[in-house]
PDB file of C-alpha atoms and ligand atoms in Angstrom:
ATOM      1  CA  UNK A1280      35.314  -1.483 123.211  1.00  0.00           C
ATOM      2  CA  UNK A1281      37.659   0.861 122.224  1.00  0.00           C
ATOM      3  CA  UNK A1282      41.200  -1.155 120.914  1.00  0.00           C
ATOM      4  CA  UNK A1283      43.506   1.313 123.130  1.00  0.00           C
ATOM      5  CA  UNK A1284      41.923  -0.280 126.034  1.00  0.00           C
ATOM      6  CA  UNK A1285      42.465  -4.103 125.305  1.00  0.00           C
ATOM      7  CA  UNK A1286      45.849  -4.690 126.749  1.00  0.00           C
ATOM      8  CA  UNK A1287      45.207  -3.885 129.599  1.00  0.00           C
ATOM      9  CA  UNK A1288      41.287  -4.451 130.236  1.00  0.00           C
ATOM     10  CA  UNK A1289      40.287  -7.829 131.781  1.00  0.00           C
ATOM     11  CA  UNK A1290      36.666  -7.694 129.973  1.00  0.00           C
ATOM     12  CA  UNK A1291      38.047 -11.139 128.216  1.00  0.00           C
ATOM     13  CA  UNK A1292      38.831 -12.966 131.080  1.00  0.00           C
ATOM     14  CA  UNK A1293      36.664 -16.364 131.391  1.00  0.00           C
ATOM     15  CA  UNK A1294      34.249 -16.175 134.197  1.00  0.00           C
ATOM     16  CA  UNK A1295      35.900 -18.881 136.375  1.00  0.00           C
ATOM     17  CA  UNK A1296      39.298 -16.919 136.169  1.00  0.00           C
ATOM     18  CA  UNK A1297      37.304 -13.985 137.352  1.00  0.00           C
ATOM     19  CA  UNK A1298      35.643 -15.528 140.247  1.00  0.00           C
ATOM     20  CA  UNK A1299      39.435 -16.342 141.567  1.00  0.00           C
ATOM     21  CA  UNK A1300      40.590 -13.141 142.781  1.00  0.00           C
ATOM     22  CA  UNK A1301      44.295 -13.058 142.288  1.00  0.00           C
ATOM     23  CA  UNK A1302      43.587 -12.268 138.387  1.00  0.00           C
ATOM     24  CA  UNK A1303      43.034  -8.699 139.373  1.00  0.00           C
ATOM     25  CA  UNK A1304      44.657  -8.078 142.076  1.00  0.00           C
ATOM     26  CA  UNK A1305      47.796  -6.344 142.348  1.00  0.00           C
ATOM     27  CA  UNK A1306      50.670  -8.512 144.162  1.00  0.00           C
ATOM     28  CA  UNK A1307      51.187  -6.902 147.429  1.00  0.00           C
ATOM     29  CA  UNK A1308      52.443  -7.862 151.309  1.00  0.00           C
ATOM     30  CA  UNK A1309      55.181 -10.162 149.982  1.00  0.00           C
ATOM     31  CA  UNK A1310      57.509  -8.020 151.752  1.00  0.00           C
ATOM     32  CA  UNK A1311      56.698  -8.879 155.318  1.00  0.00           C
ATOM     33  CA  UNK A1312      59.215  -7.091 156.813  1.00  0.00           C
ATOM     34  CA  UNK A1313      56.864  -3.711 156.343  1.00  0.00           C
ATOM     35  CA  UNK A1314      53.212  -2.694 156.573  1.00  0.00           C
ATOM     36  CA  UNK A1315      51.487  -2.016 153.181  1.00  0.00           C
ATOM     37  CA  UNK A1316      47.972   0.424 153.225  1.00  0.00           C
ATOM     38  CA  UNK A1317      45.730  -0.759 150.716  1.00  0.00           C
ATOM     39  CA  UNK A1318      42.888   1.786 149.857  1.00  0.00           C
ATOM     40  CA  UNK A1319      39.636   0.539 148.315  1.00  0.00           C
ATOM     41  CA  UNK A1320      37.561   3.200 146.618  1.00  0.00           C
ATOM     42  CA  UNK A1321      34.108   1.344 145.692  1.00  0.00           C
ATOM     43  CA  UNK A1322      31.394   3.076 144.158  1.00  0.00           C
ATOM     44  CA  UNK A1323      28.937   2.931 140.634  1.00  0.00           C
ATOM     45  CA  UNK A1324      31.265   5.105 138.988  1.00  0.00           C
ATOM     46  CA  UNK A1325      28.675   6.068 136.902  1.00  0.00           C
ATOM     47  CA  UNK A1326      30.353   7.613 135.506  1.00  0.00           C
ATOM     48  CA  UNK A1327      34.250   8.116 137.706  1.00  0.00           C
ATOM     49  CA  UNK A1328      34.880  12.006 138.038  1.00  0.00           C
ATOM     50  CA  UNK A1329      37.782  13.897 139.125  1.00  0.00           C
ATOM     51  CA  UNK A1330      35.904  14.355 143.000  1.00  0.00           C
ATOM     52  CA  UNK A1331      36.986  10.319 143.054  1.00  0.00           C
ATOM     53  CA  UNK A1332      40.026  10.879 141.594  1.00  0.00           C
ATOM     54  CA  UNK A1333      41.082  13.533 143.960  1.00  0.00           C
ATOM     55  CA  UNK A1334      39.648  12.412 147.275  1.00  0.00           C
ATOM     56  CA  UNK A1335      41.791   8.812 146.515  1.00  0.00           C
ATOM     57  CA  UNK A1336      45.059  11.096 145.473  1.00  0.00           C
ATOM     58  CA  UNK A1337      44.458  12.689 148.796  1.00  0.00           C
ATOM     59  CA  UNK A1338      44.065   9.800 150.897  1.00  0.00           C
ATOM     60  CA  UNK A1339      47.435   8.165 149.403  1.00  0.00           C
ATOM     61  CA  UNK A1340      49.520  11.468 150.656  1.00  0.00           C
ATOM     62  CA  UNK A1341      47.448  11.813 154.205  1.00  0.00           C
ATOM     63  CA  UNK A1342      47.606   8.354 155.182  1.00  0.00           C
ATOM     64  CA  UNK A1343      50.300   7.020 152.928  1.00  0.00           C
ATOM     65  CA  UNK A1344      48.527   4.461 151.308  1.00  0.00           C
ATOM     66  CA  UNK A1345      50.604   2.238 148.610  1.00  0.00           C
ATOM     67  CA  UNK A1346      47.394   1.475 146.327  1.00  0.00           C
ATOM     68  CA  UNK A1347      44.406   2.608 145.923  1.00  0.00           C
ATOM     69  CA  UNK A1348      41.877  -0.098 143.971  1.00  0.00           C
ATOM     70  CA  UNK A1349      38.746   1.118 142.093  1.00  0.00           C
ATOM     71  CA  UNK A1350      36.045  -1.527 142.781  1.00  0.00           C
ATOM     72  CA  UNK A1351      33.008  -0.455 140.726  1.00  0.00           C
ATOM     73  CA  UNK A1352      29.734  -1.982 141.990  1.00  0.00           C
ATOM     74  CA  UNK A1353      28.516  -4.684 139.995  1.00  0.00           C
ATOM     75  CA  UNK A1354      25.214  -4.507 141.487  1.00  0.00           C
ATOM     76  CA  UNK A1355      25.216  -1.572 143.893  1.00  0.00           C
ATOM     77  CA  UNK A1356      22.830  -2.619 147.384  1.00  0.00           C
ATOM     78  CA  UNK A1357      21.623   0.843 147.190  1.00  0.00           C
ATOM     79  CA  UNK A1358      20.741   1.732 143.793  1.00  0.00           C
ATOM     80  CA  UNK A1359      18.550  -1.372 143.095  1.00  0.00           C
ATOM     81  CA  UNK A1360      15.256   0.526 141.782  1.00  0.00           C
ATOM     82  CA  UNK A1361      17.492   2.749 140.161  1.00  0.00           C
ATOM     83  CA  UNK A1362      19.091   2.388 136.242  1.00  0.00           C
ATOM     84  CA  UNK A1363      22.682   2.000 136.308  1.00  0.00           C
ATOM     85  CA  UNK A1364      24.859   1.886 133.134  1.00  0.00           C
ATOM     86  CA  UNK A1365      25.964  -1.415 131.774  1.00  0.00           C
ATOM     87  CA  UNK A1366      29.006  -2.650 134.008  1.00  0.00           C
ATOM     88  CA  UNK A1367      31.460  -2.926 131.454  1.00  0.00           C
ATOM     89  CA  UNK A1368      31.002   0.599 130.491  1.00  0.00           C
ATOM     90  CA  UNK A1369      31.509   2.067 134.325  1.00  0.00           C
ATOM     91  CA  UNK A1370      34.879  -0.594 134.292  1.00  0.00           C
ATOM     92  CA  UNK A1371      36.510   1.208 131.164  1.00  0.00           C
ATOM     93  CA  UNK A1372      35.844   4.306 131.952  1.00  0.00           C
ATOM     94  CA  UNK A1373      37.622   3.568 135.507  1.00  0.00           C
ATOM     95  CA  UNK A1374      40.154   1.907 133.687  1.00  0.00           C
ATOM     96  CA  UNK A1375      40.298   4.833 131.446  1.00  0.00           C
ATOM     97  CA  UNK A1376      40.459   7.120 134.261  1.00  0.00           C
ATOM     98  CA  UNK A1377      43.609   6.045 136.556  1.00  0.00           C
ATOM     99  CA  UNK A1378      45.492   4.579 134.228  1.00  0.00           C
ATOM    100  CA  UNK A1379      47.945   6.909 134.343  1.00  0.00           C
ATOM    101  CA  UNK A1380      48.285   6.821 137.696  1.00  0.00           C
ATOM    102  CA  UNK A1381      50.414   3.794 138.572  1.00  0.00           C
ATOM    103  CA  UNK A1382      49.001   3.916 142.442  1.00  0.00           C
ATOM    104  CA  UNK A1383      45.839   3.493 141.185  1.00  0.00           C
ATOM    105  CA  UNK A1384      44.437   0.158 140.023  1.00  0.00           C
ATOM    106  CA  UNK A1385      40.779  -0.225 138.357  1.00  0.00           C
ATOM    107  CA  UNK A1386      39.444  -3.818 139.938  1.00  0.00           C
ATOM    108  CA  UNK A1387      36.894  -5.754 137.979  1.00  0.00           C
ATOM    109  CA  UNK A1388      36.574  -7.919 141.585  1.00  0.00           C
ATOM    110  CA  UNK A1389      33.128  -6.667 142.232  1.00  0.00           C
ATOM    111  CA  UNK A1390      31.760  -6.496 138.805  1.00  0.00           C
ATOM    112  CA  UNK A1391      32.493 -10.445 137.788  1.00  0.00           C
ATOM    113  CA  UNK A1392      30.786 -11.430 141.189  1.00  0.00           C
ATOM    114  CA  UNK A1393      27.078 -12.366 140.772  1.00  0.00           C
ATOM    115  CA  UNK A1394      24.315 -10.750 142.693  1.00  0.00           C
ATOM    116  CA  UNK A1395      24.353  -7.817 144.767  1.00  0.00           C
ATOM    117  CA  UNK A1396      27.758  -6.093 146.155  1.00  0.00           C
ATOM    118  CA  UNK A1397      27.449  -5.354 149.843  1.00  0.00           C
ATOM    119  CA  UNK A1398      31.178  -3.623 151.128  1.00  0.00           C
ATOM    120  CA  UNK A1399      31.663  -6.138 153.876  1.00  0.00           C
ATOM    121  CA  UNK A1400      31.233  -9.016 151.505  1.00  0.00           C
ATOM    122  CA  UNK A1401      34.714  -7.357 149.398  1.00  0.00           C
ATOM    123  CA  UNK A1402      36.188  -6.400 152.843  1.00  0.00           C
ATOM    124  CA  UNK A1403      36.064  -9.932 153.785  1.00  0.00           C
ATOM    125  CA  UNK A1404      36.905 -11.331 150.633  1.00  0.00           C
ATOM    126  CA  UNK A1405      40.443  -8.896 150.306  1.00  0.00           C
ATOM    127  CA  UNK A1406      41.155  -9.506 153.924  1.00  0.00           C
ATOM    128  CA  UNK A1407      41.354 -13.409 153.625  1.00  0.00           C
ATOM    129  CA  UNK A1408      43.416 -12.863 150.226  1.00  0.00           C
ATOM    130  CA  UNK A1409      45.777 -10.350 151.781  1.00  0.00           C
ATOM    131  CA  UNK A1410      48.038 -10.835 154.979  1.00  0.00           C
ATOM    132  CA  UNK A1411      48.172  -9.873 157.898  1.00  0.00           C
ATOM    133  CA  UNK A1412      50.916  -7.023 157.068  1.00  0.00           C
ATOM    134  CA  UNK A1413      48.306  -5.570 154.533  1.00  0.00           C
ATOM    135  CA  UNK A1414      45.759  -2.947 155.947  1.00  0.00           C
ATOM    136  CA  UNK A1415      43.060  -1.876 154.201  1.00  0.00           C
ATOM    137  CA  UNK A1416      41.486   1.295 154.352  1.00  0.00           C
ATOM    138  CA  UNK A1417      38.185   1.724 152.952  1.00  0.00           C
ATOM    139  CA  UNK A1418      37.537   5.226 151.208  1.00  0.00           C
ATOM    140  CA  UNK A1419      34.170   6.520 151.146  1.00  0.00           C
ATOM    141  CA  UNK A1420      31.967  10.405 151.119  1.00  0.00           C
ATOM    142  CA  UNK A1421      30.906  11.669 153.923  1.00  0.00           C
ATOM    143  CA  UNK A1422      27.405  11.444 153.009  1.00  0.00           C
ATOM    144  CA  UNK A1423      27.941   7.927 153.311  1.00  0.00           C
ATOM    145  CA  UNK A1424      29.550   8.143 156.629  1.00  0.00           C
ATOM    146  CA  UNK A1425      27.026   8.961 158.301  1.00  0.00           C
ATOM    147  CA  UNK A1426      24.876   5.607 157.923  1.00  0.00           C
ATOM    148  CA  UNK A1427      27.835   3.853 158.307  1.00  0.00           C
ATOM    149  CA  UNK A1428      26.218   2.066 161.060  1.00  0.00           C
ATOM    150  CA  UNK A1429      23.240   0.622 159.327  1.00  0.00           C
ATOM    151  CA  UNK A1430      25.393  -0.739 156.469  1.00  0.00           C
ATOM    152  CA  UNK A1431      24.976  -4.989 156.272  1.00  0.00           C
ATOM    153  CA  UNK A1432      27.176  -6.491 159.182  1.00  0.00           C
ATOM    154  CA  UNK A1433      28.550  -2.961 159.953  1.00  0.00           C
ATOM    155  CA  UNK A1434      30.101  -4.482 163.360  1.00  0.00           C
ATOM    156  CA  UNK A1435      32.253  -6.585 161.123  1.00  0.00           C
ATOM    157  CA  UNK A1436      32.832  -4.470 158.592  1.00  0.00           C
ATOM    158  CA  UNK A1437      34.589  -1.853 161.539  1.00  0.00           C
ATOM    159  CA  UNK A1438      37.032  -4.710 162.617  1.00  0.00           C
ATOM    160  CA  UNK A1439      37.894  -5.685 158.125  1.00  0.00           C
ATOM    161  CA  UNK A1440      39.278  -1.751 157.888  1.00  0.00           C
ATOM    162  CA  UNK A1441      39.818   1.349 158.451  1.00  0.00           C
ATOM    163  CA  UNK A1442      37.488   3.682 157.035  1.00  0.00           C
ATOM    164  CA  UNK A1443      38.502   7.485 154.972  1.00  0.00           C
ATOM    165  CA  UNK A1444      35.635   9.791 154.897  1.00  0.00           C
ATOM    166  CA  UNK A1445      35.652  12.287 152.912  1.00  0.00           C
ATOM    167  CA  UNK A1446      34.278  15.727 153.412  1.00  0.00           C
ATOM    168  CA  UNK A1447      33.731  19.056 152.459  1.00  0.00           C
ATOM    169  CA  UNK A1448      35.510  21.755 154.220  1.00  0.00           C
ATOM    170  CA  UNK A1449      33.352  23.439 156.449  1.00  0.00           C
ATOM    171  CA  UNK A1450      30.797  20.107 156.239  1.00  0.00           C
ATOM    172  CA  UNK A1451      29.572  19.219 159.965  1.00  0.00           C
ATOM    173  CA  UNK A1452      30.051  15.991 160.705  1.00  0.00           C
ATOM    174  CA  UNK A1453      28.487  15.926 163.936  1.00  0.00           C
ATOM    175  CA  UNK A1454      25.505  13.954 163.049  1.00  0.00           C
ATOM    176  CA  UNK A1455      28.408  11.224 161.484  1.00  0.00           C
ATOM    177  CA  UNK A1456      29.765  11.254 165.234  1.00  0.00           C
ATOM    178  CA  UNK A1457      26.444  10.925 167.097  1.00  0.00           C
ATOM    179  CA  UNK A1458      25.139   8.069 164.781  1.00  0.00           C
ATOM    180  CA  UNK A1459      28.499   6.382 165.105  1.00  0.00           C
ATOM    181  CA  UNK A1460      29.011   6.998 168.897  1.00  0.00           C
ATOM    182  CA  UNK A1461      25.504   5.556 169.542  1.00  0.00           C
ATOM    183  CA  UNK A1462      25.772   2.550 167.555  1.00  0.00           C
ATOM    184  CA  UNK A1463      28.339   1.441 170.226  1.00  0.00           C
ATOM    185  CA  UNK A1464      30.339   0.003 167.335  1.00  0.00           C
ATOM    186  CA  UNK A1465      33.776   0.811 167.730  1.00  0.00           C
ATOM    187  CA  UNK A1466      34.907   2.019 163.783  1.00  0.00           C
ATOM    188  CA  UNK A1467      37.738   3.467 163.152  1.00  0.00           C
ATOM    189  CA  UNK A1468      37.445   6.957 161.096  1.00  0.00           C
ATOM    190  CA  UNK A1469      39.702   9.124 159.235  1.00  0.00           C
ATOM    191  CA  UNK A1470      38.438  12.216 158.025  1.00  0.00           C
ATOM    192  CA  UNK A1471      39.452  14.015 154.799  1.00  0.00           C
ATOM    193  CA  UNK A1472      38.993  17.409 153.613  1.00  0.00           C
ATOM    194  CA  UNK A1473      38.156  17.476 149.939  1.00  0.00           C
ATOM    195  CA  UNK A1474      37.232  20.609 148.418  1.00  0.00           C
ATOM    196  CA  UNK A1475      36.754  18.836 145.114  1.00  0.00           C
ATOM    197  CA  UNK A1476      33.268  17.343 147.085  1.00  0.00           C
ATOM    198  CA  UNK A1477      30.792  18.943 145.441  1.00  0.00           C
ATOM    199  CA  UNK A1478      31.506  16.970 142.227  1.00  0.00           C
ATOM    200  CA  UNK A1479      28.991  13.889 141.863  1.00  0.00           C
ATOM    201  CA  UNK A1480      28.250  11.259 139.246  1.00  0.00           C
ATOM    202  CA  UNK A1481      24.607  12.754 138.881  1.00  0.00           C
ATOM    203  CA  UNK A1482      25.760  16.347 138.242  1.00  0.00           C
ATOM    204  CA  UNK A1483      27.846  15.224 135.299  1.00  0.00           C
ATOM    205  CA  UNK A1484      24.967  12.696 134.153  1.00  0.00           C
ATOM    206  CA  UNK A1485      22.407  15.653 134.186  1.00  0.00           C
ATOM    207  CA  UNK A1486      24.643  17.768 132.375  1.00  0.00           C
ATOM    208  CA  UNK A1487      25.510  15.906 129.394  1.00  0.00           C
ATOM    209  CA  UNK A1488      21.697  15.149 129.074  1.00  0.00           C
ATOM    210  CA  UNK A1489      21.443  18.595 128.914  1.00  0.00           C
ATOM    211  CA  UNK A1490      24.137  19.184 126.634  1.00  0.00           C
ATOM    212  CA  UNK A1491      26.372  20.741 128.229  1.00  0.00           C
ATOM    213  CA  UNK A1492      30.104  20.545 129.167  1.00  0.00           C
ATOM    214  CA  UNK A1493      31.860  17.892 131.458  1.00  0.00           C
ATOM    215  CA  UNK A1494      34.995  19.019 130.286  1.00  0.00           C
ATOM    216  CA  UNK A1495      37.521  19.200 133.266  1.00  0.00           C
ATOM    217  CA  UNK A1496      35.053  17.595 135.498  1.00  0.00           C
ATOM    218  CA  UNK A1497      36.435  14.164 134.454  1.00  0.00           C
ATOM    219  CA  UNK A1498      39.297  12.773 133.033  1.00  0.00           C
ATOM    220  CA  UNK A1499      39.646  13.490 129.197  1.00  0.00           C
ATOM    221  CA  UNK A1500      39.434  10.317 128.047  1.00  0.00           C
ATOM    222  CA  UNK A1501      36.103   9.613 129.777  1.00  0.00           C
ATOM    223  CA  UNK A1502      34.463  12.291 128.530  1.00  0.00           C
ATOM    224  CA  UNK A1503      35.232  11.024 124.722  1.00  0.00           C
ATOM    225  CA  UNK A1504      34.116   7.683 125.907  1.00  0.00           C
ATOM    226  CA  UNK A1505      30.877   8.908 126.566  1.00  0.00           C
ATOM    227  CA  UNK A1506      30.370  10.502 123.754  1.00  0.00           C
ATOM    228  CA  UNK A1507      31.370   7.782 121.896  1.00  0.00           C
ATOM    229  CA  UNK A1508      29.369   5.688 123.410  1.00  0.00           C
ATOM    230  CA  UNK A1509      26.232   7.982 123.359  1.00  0.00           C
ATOM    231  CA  UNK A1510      25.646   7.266 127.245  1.00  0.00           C
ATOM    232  CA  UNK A1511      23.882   9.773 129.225  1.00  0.00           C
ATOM    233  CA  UNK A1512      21.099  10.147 126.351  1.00  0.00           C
ATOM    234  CA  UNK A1513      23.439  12.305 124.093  1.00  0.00           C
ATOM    235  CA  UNK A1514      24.188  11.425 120.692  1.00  0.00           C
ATOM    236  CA  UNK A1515      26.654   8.502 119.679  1.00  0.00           C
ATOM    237  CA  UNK A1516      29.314  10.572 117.464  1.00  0.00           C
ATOM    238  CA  UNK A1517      33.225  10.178 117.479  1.00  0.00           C
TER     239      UNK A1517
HETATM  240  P1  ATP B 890      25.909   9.596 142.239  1.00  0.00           P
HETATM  241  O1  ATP B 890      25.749  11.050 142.029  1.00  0.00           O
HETATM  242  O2  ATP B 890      25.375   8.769 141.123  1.00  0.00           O
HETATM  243  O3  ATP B 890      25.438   9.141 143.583  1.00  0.00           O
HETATM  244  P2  ATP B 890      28.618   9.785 143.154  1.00  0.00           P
HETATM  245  O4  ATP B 890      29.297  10.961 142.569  1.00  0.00           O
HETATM  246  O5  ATP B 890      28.145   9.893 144.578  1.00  0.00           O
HETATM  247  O6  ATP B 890      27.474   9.305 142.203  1.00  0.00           O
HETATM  248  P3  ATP B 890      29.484   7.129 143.569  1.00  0.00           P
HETATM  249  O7  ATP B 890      30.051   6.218 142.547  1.00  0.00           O
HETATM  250  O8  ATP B 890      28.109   6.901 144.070  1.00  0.00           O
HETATM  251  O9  ATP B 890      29.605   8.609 143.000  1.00  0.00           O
HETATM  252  O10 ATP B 890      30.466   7.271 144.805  1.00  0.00           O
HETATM  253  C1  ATP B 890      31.562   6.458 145.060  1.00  0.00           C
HETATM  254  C2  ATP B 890      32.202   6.905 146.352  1.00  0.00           C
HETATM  255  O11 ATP B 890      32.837   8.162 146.152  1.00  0.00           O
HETATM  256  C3  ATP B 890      31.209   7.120 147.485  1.00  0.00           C
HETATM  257  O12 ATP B 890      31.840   6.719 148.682  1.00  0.00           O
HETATM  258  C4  ATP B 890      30.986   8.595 147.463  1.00  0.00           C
HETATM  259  O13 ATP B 890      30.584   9.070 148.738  1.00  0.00           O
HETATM  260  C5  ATP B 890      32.351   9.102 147.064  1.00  0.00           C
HETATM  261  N1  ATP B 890      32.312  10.383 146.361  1.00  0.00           N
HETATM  262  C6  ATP B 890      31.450  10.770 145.422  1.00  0.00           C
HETATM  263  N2  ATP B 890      31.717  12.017 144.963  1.00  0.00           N
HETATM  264  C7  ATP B 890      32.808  12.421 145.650  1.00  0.00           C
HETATM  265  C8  ATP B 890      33.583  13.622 145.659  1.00  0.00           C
HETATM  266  N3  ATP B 890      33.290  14.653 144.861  1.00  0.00           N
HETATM  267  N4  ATP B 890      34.632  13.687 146.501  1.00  0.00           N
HETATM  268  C9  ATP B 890      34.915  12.644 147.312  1.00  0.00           C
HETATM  269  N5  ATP B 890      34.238  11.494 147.375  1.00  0.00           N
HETATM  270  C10 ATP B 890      33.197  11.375 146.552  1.00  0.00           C
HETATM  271 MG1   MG B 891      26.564   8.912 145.492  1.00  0.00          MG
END
């Protein structure tokens, strides 16, 4: 790992410490006497690009949220039979990413728990942590929206937090509406306008496989990291 990143990076911490959630999360609700809006922005972050970055800096000013955590997936529920980079990796480069940014905190939560992440599971798991003067608000693409309802325990999951969905402008998100209107579950939705949508993990993948620029697409740093690294099939230089 690189050395600018071991202050602050929690690789080192000892797997019991890691299991106990309070080693990486930030202190928050103390102040009882207001209402604090967590965000959670989960995802492979395979690698973190600026559409993340700028759908979470949006949801902060919409909805005034006080944090926003990054939760990369240790095990994503979705991408099973596909190849994910090595956890550690997507955590720096999150790290990496919003550290400049003191709303924004990369959580290692997800990656130090064994087996496979399901969002209700880390829902639960921050509600029980948090009290009751915390909300949390659960940030997440449209794309995703729209099978909301067939998520694990997705009845649960609509009573643990609010959800952010992010669009495109101009995206119809009828077919989000009718799947969540006939699933009788009663979620609570907050839609987003992001023009920066277009932006995926994927897009950036294929193009530095290809050789070509991610510059601007991510944050600075993360680009050099992955050329550092070599990830993505290009070559490992400095
Ligand atoms: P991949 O292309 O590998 O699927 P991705 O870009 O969709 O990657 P993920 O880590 O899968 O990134 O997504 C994390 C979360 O961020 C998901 O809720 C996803 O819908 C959302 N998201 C992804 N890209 C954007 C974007 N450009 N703007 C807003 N939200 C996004
Ligand atoms: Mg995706």
């Amino acid at each position: 790992m690189d050395s600018s990143l071991q202050a602050t990076s929690s690789t080192n911490v000892p797997v019991e410490r890691a299991r106990d959630l309070s080693h990486d999360l930030p202190d928050l609700g103390y102040d009882r006497s207001r209402t604090w809006r967590l965000g959670i922005m989960g995802g492979t972050f395979d690698p973190i690009h600026n559409g993340h970055l700028v759908a979470a800096e949006q949801a902060v000013g919409e909805i005034g949220l006080d944090l926003v955590l990054f939760m990369p997936a240790g095990s994503p529920a979705f991408k099973q039979d596909k190849l994910v980079s090595d956890p550690d990796d997507r955590y720096d480069m999150t790290l990496l990413a919003t550290s400049d940014n003191p709303t924004f905190i990369a959580s290692r939560f997800e990656i130090d728990r064994e087996g496979v992440t399901y969002t209700v599971d880390t829902l639960q798991a921050l509600r029980d942590y948090y009290s009751d003067n915390v909300e949390l608000y659960f940030i997440t693409g449209a794309d995703a929206i729209i099978d909301i309802v067939s998520w694990r325990d997705a009845e649960r999951l609509a009573h643990l937090a609010t959800l952010v969905g992010a669009t495109r402008p101009g995206y119809d998100l009828e077919a989000a509406r009718k799947n969540i209107a006939a699933s009788g579950i009663d979620f609570d939705v907050r839609y987003l306008e992001v023009p920066a949508l277009a932006i995926s993990s994927s897009y950036l993948r294929d193009r530095v496989r290809r050789g070509k620029s991610i510059k601007y697409l991510t944050d600075e740093a993360v680009v050099g990291y992955i050329h550092k690294k070599g990830l993505y099939g290009t070559e490992a230089h400095t």
